[in-house]
Tab-separated table of C-alpha atoms and ligand atoms in Angstrom:
chain	number	residue	atom	x	y	z
F	1	MET	CA	21.756	17.120	33.821
F	2	PHE	CA	19.961	14.905	36.306
F	3	THR	CA	19.329	16.251	39.780
F	4	GLU	CA	17.980	13.913	42.433
F	5	GLU	CA	14.633	15.685	42.149
F	6	LEU	CA	14.510	15.092	38.390
F	7	PHE	CA	15.467	11.465	38.900
F	8	GLN	CA	12.537	10.992	41.236
F	9	SER	CA	10.182	12.631	38.730
F	10	TYR	CA	11.257	10.278	35.962
F	11	LYS	CA	10.815	7.315	38.279
F	12	ALA	CA	7.369	8.522	39.256
F	13	MET	CA	6.567	8.684	35.532
F	14	GLY	CA	7.509	5.017	35.163
F	15	ILE	CA	11.145	5.122	34.008
F	16	ASP	CA	13.427	2.592	35.668
F	17	GLN	CA	16.667	3.474	37.413
F	18	LYS	CA	18.572	1.294	34.917
F	19	VAL	CA	17.112	3.160	31.926
F	20	LEU	CA	18.028	6.484	33.491
F	21	ASP	CA	21.552	5.351	34.336
F	22	PHE	CA	22.048	4.144	30.784
F	23	SER	CA	20.828	7.400	29.263
F	24	ILE	CA	22.798	9.864	31.369
F	25	GLU	CA	26.162	9.205	29.812
F	26	THR	CA	24.732	9.527	26.300
F	27	GLU	CA	23.143	12.846	27.091
F	28	ASN	CA	26.336	14.197	28.618
F	29	GLN	CA	28.249	13.307	25.473
F	30	LEU	CA	25.805	15.295	23.372
F	31	LEU	CA	25.875	18.607	25.204
F	32	GLU	CA	28.418	20.231	22.903
F	33	ARG	CA	26.460	19.164	19.829
F	34	PHE	CA	23.231	20.450	21.322
F	35	ARG	CA	24.870	23.832	21.783
F	36	LYS	CA	25.482	23.985	18.031
F	37	LEU	CA	21.805	23.246	17.433
F	38	ASP	CA	20.936	26.081	19.779
F	39	ASP	CA	23.121	28.368	17.655
F	40	ILE	CA	21.180	27.414	14.515
F	41	ALA	CA	17.887	28.027	16.301
F	42	GLU	CA	19.167	31.389	17.530
F	43	PHE	CA	20.137	32.432	14.014
F	44	ASN	CA	16.785	31.360	12.584
F	45	GLN	CA	14.921	33.027	15.423
F	46	LEU	CA	16.540	36.353	14.546
F	47	LYS	CA	15.759	35.832	10.867
F	48	ILE	CA	12.060	35.403	11.647
F	49	LEU	CA	11.999	38.215	14.164
F	50	LYS	CA	13.559	40.567	11.647
F	51	ALA	CA	10.994	39.668	8.984
F	52	MET	CA	8.155	40.260	11.442
F	53	GLN	CA	9.576	43.608	12.501
F	54	ASP	CA	10.344	44.716	8.948
F	55	ASN	CA	6.754	43.962	7.996
F	56	ARG	CA	5.444	45.825	11.053
F	57	VAL	CA	3.408	42.851	12.262
F	58	SER	CA	0.727	44.168	14.565
F	59	ASP	CA	-2.501	43.314	16.353
F	60	ILE	CA	-4.509	44.243	13.315
F	61	HIS	CA	-2.991	41.323	11.408
F	62	PHE	CA	-4.616	38.875	13.804
F	63	ALA	CA	-8.181	39.840	12.937
F	64	ALA	CA	-10.410	37.228	11.322
F	65	THR	CA	-11.753	37.546	7.791
F	66	THR	CA	-14.727	35.654	6.402
F	67	GLY	CA	-16.410	35.102	3.048
F	68	TYR	CA	-14.165	35.882	0.094
F	69	GLY	CA	-11.408	37.102	2.373
F	70	TYR	CA	-10.689	40.200	0.283
F	71	ASN	CA	-8.148	42.579	1.795
F	72	ASP	CA	-7.004	40.171	4.479
F	73	ILE	CA	-3.931	42.146	5.471
F	74	GLY	CA	-3.001	39.616	8.132
F	75	ARG	CA	-2.801	36.904	5.476
F	76	ASP	CA	-0.985	39.096	2.976
F	77	THR	CA	1.545	40.257	5.574
F	78	LEU	CA	2.164	36.703	6.790
F	79	GLU	CA	2.941	35.778	3.193
F	80	GLN	CA	5.416	38.647	2.983
F	81	VAL	CA	7.017	37.478	6.250
F	82	TYR	CA	7.453	34.002	4.774
F	83	ALA	CA	8.840	35.462	1.557
F	84	ASP	CA	11.361	37.542	3.533
F	85	VAL	CA	12.493	34.645	5.729
F	86	PHE	CA	13.032	32.510	2.627
F	87	HIS	CA	14.656	35.443	0.774
F	88	ALA	CA	12.081	34.950	-1.954
F	89	GLU	CA	9.847	37.212	-3.990
F	90	ASP	CA	6.470	35.968	-2.892
F	91	ALA	CA	4.636	33.321	-0.891
F	92	LEU	CA	1.302	31.596	-0.621
F	93	VAL	CA	0.651	30.581	3.002
F	94	ARG	CA	-2.870	29.311	3.430
F	95	PRO	CA	-5.053	27.182	5.651
F	96	GLN	CA	-6.732	26.198	2.362
F	97	LEU	CA	-3.572	24.275	1.483
F	98	MET	CA	-4.736	21.170	3.277
F	99	SER	CA	-1.465	19.274	3.611
F	100	GLY	CA	2.023	19.014	2.240
F	101	THR	CA	0.762	16.820	-0.552
F	102	HIS	CA	-1.881	19.375	-1.472
F	103	ALA	CA	0.613	22.241	-1.467
F	104	LEU	CA	2.898	20.239	-3.756
F	105	THR	CA	-0.043	19.354	-5.991
F	106	VAL	CA	-1.035	23.013	-6.297
F	107	ALA	CA	2.541	24.105	-7.036
F	108	LEU	CA	2.915	21.417	-9.709
F	109	ALA	CA	-0.498	21.741	-11.328
F	110	GLY	CA	-0.311	25.540	-11.344
F	111	ASN	CA	2.993	25.576	-13.186
F	112	LEU	CA	2.659	22.673	-15.614
F	113	ARG	CA	0.691	22.412	-18.838
F	114	PRO	CA	-0.142	19.471	-21.101
F	115	GLY	CA	2.985	18.241	-22.875
F	116	ASP	CA	5.325	19.365	-20.092
F	117	GLU	CA	7.584	16.914	-18.327
F	118	ILE	CA	8.512	16.728	-14.625
F	119	LEU	CA	11.972	15.481	-13.726
F	120	SER	CA	12.858	14.034	-10.344
F	121	PRO	CA	16.673	13.915	-10.286
F	122	VAL	CA	16.733	12.457	-6.757
F	123	GLY	CA	14.847	9.197	-7.228
F	124	LYS	CA	11.326	8.237	-6.331
F	125	PRO	CA	9.368	11.017	-4.639
F	126	TYR	CA	7.385	10.759	-1.403
F	127	ASP	CA	4.672	8.089	-1.518
F	128	THR	CA	1.702	10.423	-1.840
F	129	LEU	CA	3.323	12.175	-4.813
F	130	GLU	CA	3.195	8.972	-6.830
F	131	GLY	CA	-0.542	9.347	-7.199
F	132	VAL	CA	-0.320	13.095	-7.795
F	133	ILE	CA	2.157	12.719	-10.635
F	134	GLY	CA	0.594	9.508	-11.900
F	135	ILE	CA	3.587	7.226	-11.338
F	136	THR	CA	0.929	4.939	-9.958
F	137	GLU	CA	-2.385	5.252	-11.729
F	138	SER	CA	-4.651	7.647	-9.893
F	139	LYS	CA	-7.778	9.628	-10.765
F	140	GLY	CA	-7.004	13.271	-11.473
F	141	SER	CA	-3.228	12.724	-11.670
F	142	LEU	CA	-1.024	15.057	-13.691
F	143	ALA	CA	-0.491	12.147	-16.100
F	144	GLU	CA	-4.204	12.300	-16.975
F	145	TYR	CA	-3.588	15.883	-18.129
F	146	GLY	CA	-0.792	14.824	-20.447
F	147	ILE	CA	2.071	15.760	-18.142
F	148	THR	CA	4.833	13.186	-18.241
F	149	TYR	CA	7.391	12.197	-15.650
F	150	ALA	CA	11.049	11.229	-15.777
F	151	GLN	CA	13.135	10.016	-12.892
F	152	VAL	CA	16.864	9.711	-12.339
F	153	ASP	CA	17.848	7.767	-9.241
F	154	LEU	CA	20.633	8.724	-6.902
F	155	LEU	CA	23.792	6.661	-7.333
F	156	PRO	CA	24.341	3.775	-4.892
F	157	ASP	CA	26.614	6.017	-2.812
F	158	GLY	CA	23.889	8.668	-2.558
F	159	GLY	CA	25.529	10.978	-5.115
F	160	PHE	CA	23.774	12.673	-8.036
F	161	ASP	CA	23.856	10.871	-11.374
F	162	TRP	CA	25.074	13.901	-13.360
F	163	ASP	CA	25.198	12.051	-16.689
F	164	GLY	CA	21.791	10.525	-16.138
F	165	ILE	CA	20.305	13.908	-15.253
F	166	LYS	CA	21.883	15.541	-18.274
F	167	SER	CA	20.484	12.973	-20.666
F	168	ALA	CA	17.042	12.970	-19.023
F	169	ILE	CA	16.636	16.693	-19.609
F	170	ASN	CA	14.850	17.367	-22.891
F	171	PRO	CA	12.978	20.287	-24.468
F	172	ARG	CA	9.786	19.262	-22.650
F	173	THR	CA	11.422	19.284	-19.193
F	174	LYS	CA	9.565	22.096	-17.486
F	175	LEU	CA	10.083	21.482	-13.795
F	176	ALA	CA	12.507	19.572	-11.602
F	177	THR	CA	11.128	18.343	-8.293
F	178	ILE	CA	13.776	17.930	-5.630
F	179	GLN	CA	12.866	16.306	-2.336
F	180	ARG	CA	15.082	17.558	0.482
F	181	SER	CA	14.168	15.004	3.132
F	182	LYS	CA	14.565	11.288	2.554
F	183	GLY	CA	11.078	10.964	4.018
F	184	TYR	CA	10.661	7.272	4.718
F	185	ALA	CA	12.932	6.115	1.917
F	186	GLU	CA	16.422	4.711	2.219
F	187	ARG	CA	18.514	7.458	0.789
F	188	PRO	CA	20.392	10.341	2.347
F	189	THR	CA	18.574	13.569	3.081
F	190	LEU	CA	20.020	16.373	0.991
F	191	SER	CA	21.758	19.303	2.617
F	192	VAL	CA	20.759	22.698	1.260
F	193	GLU	CA	24.271	23.038	-0.103
F	194	ARG	CA	23.887	19.852	-2.163
F	195	ILE	CA	20.498	21.030	-3.390
F	196	GLY	CA	22.280	24.188	-4.549
F	197	GLU	CA	24.814	22.146	-6.547
F	198	LEU	CA	22.014	20.203	-8.180
F	199	ILE	CA	20.056	23.328	-9.095
F	200	ARG	CA	23.144	24.956	-10.572
F	201	PHE	CA	23.718	21.908	-12.744
F	202	ILE	CA	20.109	21.795	-13.935
F	203	LYS	CA	20.118	25.524	-14.724
F	204	GLU	CA	23.321	25.038	-16.730
F	205	GLN	CA	21.455	22.594	-18.948
F	206	ASN	CA	18.446	24.886	-19.264
F	207	PRO	CA	17.933	28.009	-17.138
F	208	ASN	CA	14.180	27.937	-17.766
F	209	ILE	CA	13.576	24.703	-15.852
F	210	ILE	CA	11.640	25.512	-12.700
F	211	CYS	CA	13.468	24.021	-9.734
F	212	MET	CA	10.948	23.137	-7.032
F	213	VAL	CA	12.037	21.771	-3.657
F	214	ASP	CA	9.794	19.632	-1.481
F	215	ASN	CA	10.975	21.194	1.777
F	216	CYS	CA	8.890	19.021	4.137
F	217	TYR	CA	10.730	18.281	7.409
F	218	GLY	CA	13.659	20.486	6.380
F	219	GLU	CA	12.660	24.009	7.439
F	220	PHE	CA	15.019	25.613	9.971
F	221	VAL	CA	17.195	22.543	10.333
F	222	GLU	CA	19.959	24.618	8.753
F	223	THR	CA	20.577	28.349	8.595
F	224	ILE	CA	19.786	28.523	4.879
F	225	GLU	CA	16.808	27.287	2.894
F	226	PRO	CA	16.642	25.998	-0.694
F	227	THR	CA	15.503	29.418	-1.932
F	228	ASP	CA	18.896	30.729	-0.751
F	229	VAL	CA	20.645	28.440	-3.245
F	230	GLY	CA	18.561	29.008	-6.340
F	231	ALA	CA	15.297	27.105	-5.803
F	232	ASP	CA	12.477	28.773	-7.739
F	233	LEU	CA	9.836	27.257	-5.477
F	234	CYS	CA	9.919	25.773	-2.014
F	235	VAL	CA	6.905	23.906	-0.653
F	236	GLY	CA	5.924	22.479	2.719
F	237	SER	CA	3.296	21.688	5.321
F	238	LEU	CA	2.325	23.829	8.296
F	239	ILE	CA	1.693	20.775	10.470
F	240	LYS	CA	5.379	20.029	10.160
F	241	ASN	CA	8.305	22.355	10.961
F	242	PRO	CA	7.155	25.882	10.012
F	243	GLY	CA	3.842	25.669	11.886
F	244	GLY	CA	5.829	25.342	15.094
F	245	GLY	CA	3.264	22.864	16.402
F	246	LEU	CA	0.639	25.589	16.697
F	247	ALA	CA	-0.694	25.817	13.144
F	248	PRO	CA	-3.841	23.669	13.109
F	249	THR	CA	-3.671	23.152	9.324
F	250	GLY	CA	-2.131	24.657	6.194
F	251	GLY	CA	0.708	24.656	3.725
F	252	TYR	CA	3.048	27.096	2.046
F	253	ILE	CA	4.533	27.732	-1.370
F	254	VAL	CA	7.328	30.312	-1.524
F	255	GLY	CA	9.560	31.430	-4.349
F	256	ARG	CA	9.556	33.430	-7.549
F	257	ARG	CA	6.551	35.686	-7.934
F	258	GLU	CA	5.410	34.317	-11.272
F	259	TYR	CA	5.427	30.712	-10.080
F	260	VAL	CA	3.745	31.481	-6.768
F	261	GLU	CA	1.083	33.367	-8.696
F	262	ASN	CA	0.568	30.417	-11.026
F	263	ALA	CA	0.049	28.219	-7.980
F	264	ALA	CA	-2.426	30.729	-6.517
F	265	TYR	CA	-4.504	30.636	-9.710
F	266	ARG	CA	-4.724	26.900	-9.293
F	267	LEU	CA	-5.527	26.994	-5.569
F	268	SER	CA	-8.357	29.503	-5.975
F	269	SER	CA	-9.314	30.316	-9.559
F	270	PRO	CA	-7.915	31.876	-12.691
F	271	GLY	CA	-8.389	35.605	-12.266
F	272	LEU	CA	-8.738	35.382	-8.476
F	273	GLY	CA	-5.341	34.055	-7.404
F	274	LYS	CA	-4.035	35.350	-4.091
F	275	GLU	CA	-6.811	37.920	-3.650
F	276	VAL	CA	-9.274	35.524	-2.051
F	277	GLY	CA	-9.222	33.072	0.831
F	278	ALA	CA	-10.642	33.924	4.255
F	279	THR	CA	-8.409	33.055	7.192
F	280	LEU	CA	-11.246	32.683	9.718
F	281	GLY	CA	-9.169	33.855	12.662
F	282	LEU	CA	-6.182	31.548	12.156
F	283	ASN	CA	-3.622	34.247	11.386
F	284	ALA	CA	-2.374	34.827	14.946
F	285	THR	CA	-1.667	31.112	15.355
F	286	LEU	CA	0.146	30.896	12.027
F	287	TYR	CA	2.377	33.848	12.951
F	288	GLN	CA	3.011	32.509	16.424
F	289	GLY	CA	3.788	28.987	15.230
F	290	PHE	CA	6.213	30.325	12.627
F	291	PHE	CA	7.838	32.429	15.337
F	292	LEU	CA	8.313	29.361	17.587
F	293	SER	CA	9.377	27.042	14.781
F	294	PRO	CA	13.195	27.367	15.064
F	295	GLN	CA	13.038	26.398	18.741
F	296	VAL	CA	10.624	23.539	18.141
F	297	VAL	CA	12.686	22.176	15.228
F	298	SER	CA	15.841	22.330	17.301
F	299	GLY	CA	14.173	20.340	20.112
F	300	ALA	CA	12.999	17.741	17.622
F	301	ILE	CA	16.516	17.342	16.197
F	302	LYS	CA	17.962	16.984	19.681
F	303	GLY	CA	15.491	14.167	20.248
F	304	ALA	CA	16.456	12.486	16.988
F	305	ILE	CA	20.172	12.701	17.797
F	306	TYR	CA	19.599	11.492	21.343
F	307	ALA	CA	17.640	8.479	20.112
F	308	ALA	CA	20.240	7.695	17.444
F	309	ASN	CA	22.973	7.656	20.055
F	310	LEU	CA	21.059	5.647	22.658
F	311	TYR	CA	19.919	2.986	20.224
F	312	GLU	CA	23.292	2.845	18.509
F	313	ARG	CA	24.880	2.120	21.874
F	314	LEU	CA	22.451	-0.754	22.272
F	315	GLY	CA	23.708	-2.193	18.980
F	316	TYR	CA	20.823	-1.228	16.690
F	317	SER	CA	21.298	0.222	13.260
F	318	VAL	CA	20.135	3.837	13.104
F	319	LEU	CA	19.758	6.250	10.181
F	320	PRO	CA	21.129	8.903	10.336
F	321	ASN	CA	23.784	7.505	12.674
F	322	GLY	CA	24.725	9.063	15.984
F	323	THR	CA	27.338	11.453	14.649
F	324	GLU	CA	26.090	12.465	11.167
F	325	GLU	CA	25.036	16.011	10.339
F	326	ARG	CA	21.260	16.488	10.318
F	327	TYR	CA	19.321	17.841	7.374
F	328	ASP	CA	15.814	16.866	8.480
F	329	ILE	CA	14.062	15.810	11.679
F	330	ILE	CA	13.392	12.145	10.853
F	331	GLN	CA	15.122	9.327	12.701
F	332	ALA	CA	14.978	5.695	11.670
F	333	VAL	CA	15.850	2.898	14.113
F	334	THR	CA	15.990	-0.693	12.892
F	335	LEU	CA	14.886	-2.866	15.774
F	336	GLY	CA	14.831	-6.243	14.043
F	337	SER	CA	11.556	-7.671	15.337
F	338	ALA	CA	7.843	-6.918	15.351
F	339	GLU	CA	7.794	-7.112	19.166
F	340	ALA	CA	10.481	-4.448	19.400
F	341	VAL	CA	8.843	-1.921	17.040
F	342	ILE	CA	5.536	-2.431	18.842
F	343	ALA	CA	7.205	-1.851	22.227
F	344	PHE	CA	8.947	1.260	20.879
F	345	CYS	CA	5.699	2.736	19.584
F	346	LYS	CA	3.913	1.922	22.828
F	347	GLY	CA	6.564	3.918	24.642
F	348	ILE	CA	6.138	6.950	22.389
F	349	GLN	CA	2.367	6.761	22.871
F	350	ALA	CA	2.621	6.353	26.640
F	351	ALA	CA	4.770	9.498	26.791
F	352	ALA	CA	2.273	11.706	24.926
F	353	PRO	CA	0.398	14.665	26.412
F	354	VAL	CA	-2.760	13.552	24.577
F	355	ASP	CA	-4.111	9.970	24.401
F	356	SER	CA	-1.282	8.599	26.542
F	357	TYR	CA	-3.628	5.923	27.885
F	358	VAL	CA	-4.347	4.280	24.523
F	359	THR	CA	-2.310	1.352	23.238
F	360	PRO	CA	-1.241	1.469	19.608
F	361	GLU	CA	-1.681	-1.780	17.702
F	362	PRO	CA	-0.534	-2.826	14.224
F	363	TRP	CA	-3.336	-2.381	11.702
F	364	ALA	CA	-3.993	-2.781	7.977
F	365	MET	CA	-3.786	0.680	6.368
F	366	PRO	CA	-4.942	1.773	2.922
F	367	GLY	CA	-2.000	1.977	0.560
F	368	TYR	CA	0.249	-0.354	2.549
F	369	GLN	CA	1.072	-3.993	1.723
F	370	CYS	CA	1.520	-4.925	5.373
F	371	GLU	CA	0.233	-3.888	8.771
F	372	VAL	CA	1.441	-0.591	10.172
F	373	ILE	CA	1.710	0.616	13.743
F	374	MET	CA	1.467	4.325	14.516
F	375	ALA	CA	2.000	6.184	17.740
F	376	ALA	CA	0.876	9.763	18.105
F	377	GLY	CA	-0.625	11.702	20.938
F	378	ALA	CA	-0.943	15.014	19.219
F	379	PHE	CA	-2.839	18.252	19.725
F	380	VAL	CA	-3.199	18.537	15.946
F	381	GLN	CA	-4.363	15.457	14.057
F	382	GLY	CA	-1.542	13.889	12.065
F	383	SER	CA	0.950	16.548	13.100
F	384	SER	CA	4.420	15.146	12.681
F	385	ILE	CA	6.253	18.050	14.285
F	386	GLU	CA	4.686	16.614	17.416
F	387	LEU	CA	6.378	13.486	18.742
F	388	SER	CA	5.190	10.591	16.616
F	389	ALA	CA	6.411	7.231	15.395
F	390	ASP	CA	5.333	4.682	12.870
F	391	ALA	CA	6.563	1.406	11.509
F	392	PRO	CA	5.458	-1.039	8.847
F	393	ILE	CA	5.360	-4.496	10.421
F	394	LYS	CA	7.830	-6.149	8.066
F	395	PRO	CA	11.557	-6.872	7.978
F	396	PRO	CA	13.898	-5.226	8.777
F	397	TYR	CA	11.441	-3.819	11.345
F	398	THR	CA	12.410	-0.191	11.176
F	399	VAL	CA	10.593	2.431	13.187
F	400	PHE	CA	10.566	6.016	11.897
F	401	PHE	CA	10.043	8.720	14.379
F	402	GLN	CA	10.118	12.487	14.388
F	403	GLY	CA	9.066	15.582	16.189
F	404	GLY	CA	8.600	16.672	19.743
F	405	LEU	CA	7.286	20.127	20.560
F	406	THR	CA	9.953	20.425	23.232
F	407	TRP	CA	13.284	18.673	23.646
F	408	HIS	CA	12.247	17.506	27.101
F	409	HIS	CA	9.169	15.818	25.744
F	410	ALA	CA	11.150	14.171	22.935
F	411	LYS	CA	13.628	12.942	25.553
F	412	PHE	CA	10.873	11.554	27.742
F	413	GLY	CA	9.319	9.773	24.757
F	414	ILE	CA	12.615	8.136	23.870
F	415	LEU	CA	13.255	7.100	27.477
F	416	MET	CA	9.761	5.613	27.559
F	417	SER	CA	10.474	3.680	24.340
F	418	LEU	CA	13.591	2.243	25.985
F	419	GLN	CA	11.565	1.487	29.085
F	420	LYS	CA	9.017	-0.521	27.091
F	421	LEU	CA	11.736	-2.485	25.307
F	422	TYR	CA	13.367	-3.129	28.677
F	423	GLU	CA	10.109	-4.245	30.298
F	424	ALA	CA	9.460	-6.604	27.377
F	425	GLY	CA	12.871	-8.179	27.954
F	426	LEU	CA	14.031	-7.105	24.480
F	427	ILE	CA	17.069	-5.149	25.674
F	428	LYS	CA	19.497	-5.709	28.496
F	429	LEU	CA	20.845	-2.739	30.441
K	1	LIG	C1	5.128	14.757	4.789
K	1	LIG	C2	5.763	14.851	3.476
K	1	LIG	C3	5.015	15.095	2.323
K	1	LIG	C4	3.514	15.137	2.311
K	1	LIG	O1	2.955	15.888	3.310
K	1	LIG	P1	1.510	15.539	3.903
K	1	LIG	O2	1.267	16.755	4.736
K	1	LIG	O3	1.646	14.310	4.713
K	1	LIG	O4	0.580	15.423	2.790
K	1	LIG	C5	5.685	15.225	1.139
K	1	LIG	N1	7.015	15.110	1.074
K	1	LIG	C6	7.768	14.857	2.152
K	1	LIG	C7	9.257	14.734	2.019
K	1	LIG	C8	7.167	14.733	3.388
K	1	LIG	O5	7.915	14.492	4.458
């Protein structure tokens, strides 16, 4: 709700009266939906609180370990908290997992052996996984170790290709990798319920296939996680949802004990596994970020829904659309011109708590065929649970944005994006 005082604050921060007037109605229409998001956050908050209480989390768990990191009870207890929240047997939650890609690499490499085959029944995986698996040639890929890859695309309507999956499964199929979020691809994000249907089908073909879910961007968007519907492994990044914006680095692998252990032997060494790995004083932050995560995720989704509705009203194509259910925190807005995506990203940058004074510019990036513009003013480098946006400068000129440590910051960022488009004469209000 806008009070006169709030209005004046927004104006002082550079948002025009017309932008504010345009946004008010949209926000008012979303209040009921936002309440439902609050309910999900409330449920997940209790789930995390219970796991922390059950595991008697205490001051002692926040102490730093060094060297080998033997007997790091803070680390071991945090892993049990994760396992409990995911209703799983075990977890590996480590600052030594350097990113989501690394966590996925460790989970895959730890559980696959030469001659095994990976199946992706949901189409092409996230870009960085192409190199890991060896879909595109890459030094050190799983392909170099004699691990093969099969892929079954989703049907044009976004459904699973049951026949295709059935015929792709063969005696060498060892692991199915299921990506929950669409990431930056054009396909629907999978609800946990749909992931459950897929896992059930795969297990019917062969119960020994390890079902691994790439859970990036999906944690705490719903009240259940893939491990609640049969996933053997669930993997993600701590500088996305479950780090709550506080984790400065790290990743997690949660699931069945045997498979988590296999991953641990790959992360550290055969014979060492989970027993080593100093946490250097990061434990308190990892607990605290996990504790805050449901609230942070809910704010980010509010921002995504708000943006979808505002930009839809302006006539732009948005994915997901303004009314769809949400299964991850990513929002795509197709703005139709290079000028518009640049203005959008400038708005997100100008709204940031860090580096708000810099101007993002399109730039050639390794691994991209065209220039890319990125906006991020983050406390943690590359953190995409913090408000951030990026867009390849090519038709149809779609900007992807996600995050926001608080709903109010996400809202301000989106208003600022509108403001920049308005100032550039690209939208009429
Ligand atoms: C972000 C992401 C990854 C990779 O994570 P990084 O931390 O960027 O390496 C993998 N899969 C999906 C779906 C993601 O969103």
